[in-house]
Short mmCIF file of C-alpha atoms in Angstrom, two decimals:
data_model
loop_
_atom_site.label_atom_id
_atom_site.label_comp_id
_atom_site.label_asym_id
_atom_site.label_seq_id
_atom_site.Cartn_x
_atom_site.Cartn_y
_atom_site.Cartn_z
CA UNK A 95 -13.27 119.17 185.79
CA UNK A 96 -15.07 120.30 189.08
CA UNK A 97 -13.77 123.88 190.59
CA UNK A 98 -15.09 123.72 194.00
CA UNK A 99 -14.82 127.68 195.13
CA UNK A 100 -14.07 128.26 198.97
CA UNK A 101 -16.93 129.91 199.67
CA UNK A 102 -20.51 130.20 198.67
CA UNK A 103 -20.22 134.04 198.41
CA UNK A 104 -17.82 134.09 195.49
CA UNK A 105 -19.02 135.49 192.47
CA UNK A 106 -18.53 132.34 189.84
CA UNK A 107 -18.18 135.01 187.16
CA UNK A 108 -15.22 136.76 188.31
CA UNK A 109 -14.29 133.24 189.11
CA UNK A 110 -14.80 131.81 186.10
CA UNK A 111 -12.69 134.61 184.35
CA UNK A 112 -9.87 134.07 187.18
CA UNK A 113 -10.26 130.09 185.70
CA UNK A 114 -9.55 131.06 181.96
CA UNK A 115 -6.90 133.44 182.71
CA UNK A 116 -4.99 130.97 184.82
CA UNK A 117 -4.78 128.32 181.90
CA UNK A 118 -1.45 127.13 180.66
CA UNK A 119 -0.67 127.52 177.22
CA UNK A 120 -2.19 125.43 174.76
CA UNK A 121 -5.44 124.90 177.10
CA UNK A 122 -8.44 126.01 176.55
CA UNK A 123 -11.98 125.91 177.94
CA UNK A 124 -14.53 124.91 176.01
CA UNK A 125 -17.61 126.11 178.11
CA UNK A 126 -18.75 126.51 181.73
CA UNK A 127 -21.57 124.23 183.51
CA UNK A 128 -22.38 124.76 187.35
CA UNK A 129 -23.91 122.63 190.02
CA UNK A 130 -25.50 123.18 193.06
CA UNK A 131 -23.92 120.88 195.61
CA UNK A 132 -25.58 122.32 199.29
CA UNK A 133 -26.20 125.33 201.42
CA UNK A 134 -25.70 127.80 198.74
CA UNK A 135 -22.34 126.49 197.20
CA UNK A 136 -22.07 126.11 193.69
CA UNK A 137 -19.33 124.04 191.60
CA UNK A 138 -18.25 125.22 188.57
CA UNK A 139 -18.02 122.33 185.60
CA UNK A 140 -15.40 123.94 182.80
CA UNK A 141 -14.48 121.50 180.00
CA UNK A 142 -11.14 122.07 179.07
CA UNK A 143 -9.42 121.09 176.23
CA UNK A 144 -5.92 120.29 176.19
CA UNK A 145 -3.47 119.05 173.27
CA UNK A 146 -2.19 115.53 173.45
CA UNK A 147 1.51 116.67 173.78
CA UNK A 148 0.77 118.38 176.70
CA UNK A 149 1.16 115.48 178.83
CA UNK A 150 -2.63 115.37 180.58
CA UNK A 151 -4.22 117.72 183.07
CA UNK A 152 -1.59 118.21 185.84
CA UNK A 153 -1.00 121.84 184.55
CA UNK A 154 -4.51 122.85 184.37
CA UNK A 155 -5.48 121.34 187.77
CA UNK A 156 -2.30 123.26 189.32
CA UNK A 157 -3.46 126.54 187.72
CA UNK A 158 -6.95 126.33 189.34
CA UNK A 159 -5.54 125.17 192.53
CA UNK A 160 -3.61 128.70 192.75
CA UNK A 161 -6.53 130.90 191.79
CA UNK A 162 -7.91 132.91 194.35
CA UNK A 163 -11.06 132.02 195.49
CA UNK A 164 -10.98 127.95 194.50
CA UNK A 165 -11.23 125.42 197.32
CA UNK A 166 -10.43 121.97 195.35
CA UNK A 167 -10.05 120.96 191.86
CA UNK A 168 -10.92 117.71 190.12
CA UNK A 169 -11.45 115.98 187.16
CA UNK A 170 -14.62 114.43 186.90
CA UNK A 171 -14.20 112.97 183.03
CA UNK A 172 -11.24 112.38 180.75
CA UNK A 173 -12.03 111.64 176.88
CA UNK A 174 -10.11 112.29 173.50
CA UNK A 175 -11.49 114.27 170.73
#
């Protein structure tokens, strides 16, 4: 997934922690990447992993959305472990 925050003067570690509080049951993340996109803003890259009966990643992506501090959410890769 890519957590785009709304601003570059959030701190991604309080953000990060916001991220893996707000996770539905079931969910978890499975590690933290970041990327520089431009002028200072950086995109946080979690891998989540969510069970099979949960029915995809329409809960997780709704639980970043409300997090204070996140501008967009997307996934970037889908796979099956």
């Amino acid at each position: 997934m890519k957590v785009m925050p709304n601003s570059p003067e959030i701190d991604l570690d309080e953000l990060q922690e916001r991220l893996e509080d707000s996770l539905p049951e079931g969910a978890k993340i499975n590690g933290f990447e970041r990327d520089d996109v431009a002028f200072g803003l950086v995109a946080l890259l979690p891998t989540v992993i969510v069970p099979d009966d949960a029915g995809g990643t329409e809960a997780v992506e709704e639980a970043f959305s409300d997090v204070d501090g996140v501008e967009s959410v997307s996934v970037e890769n889908v796979g099956r472990i």
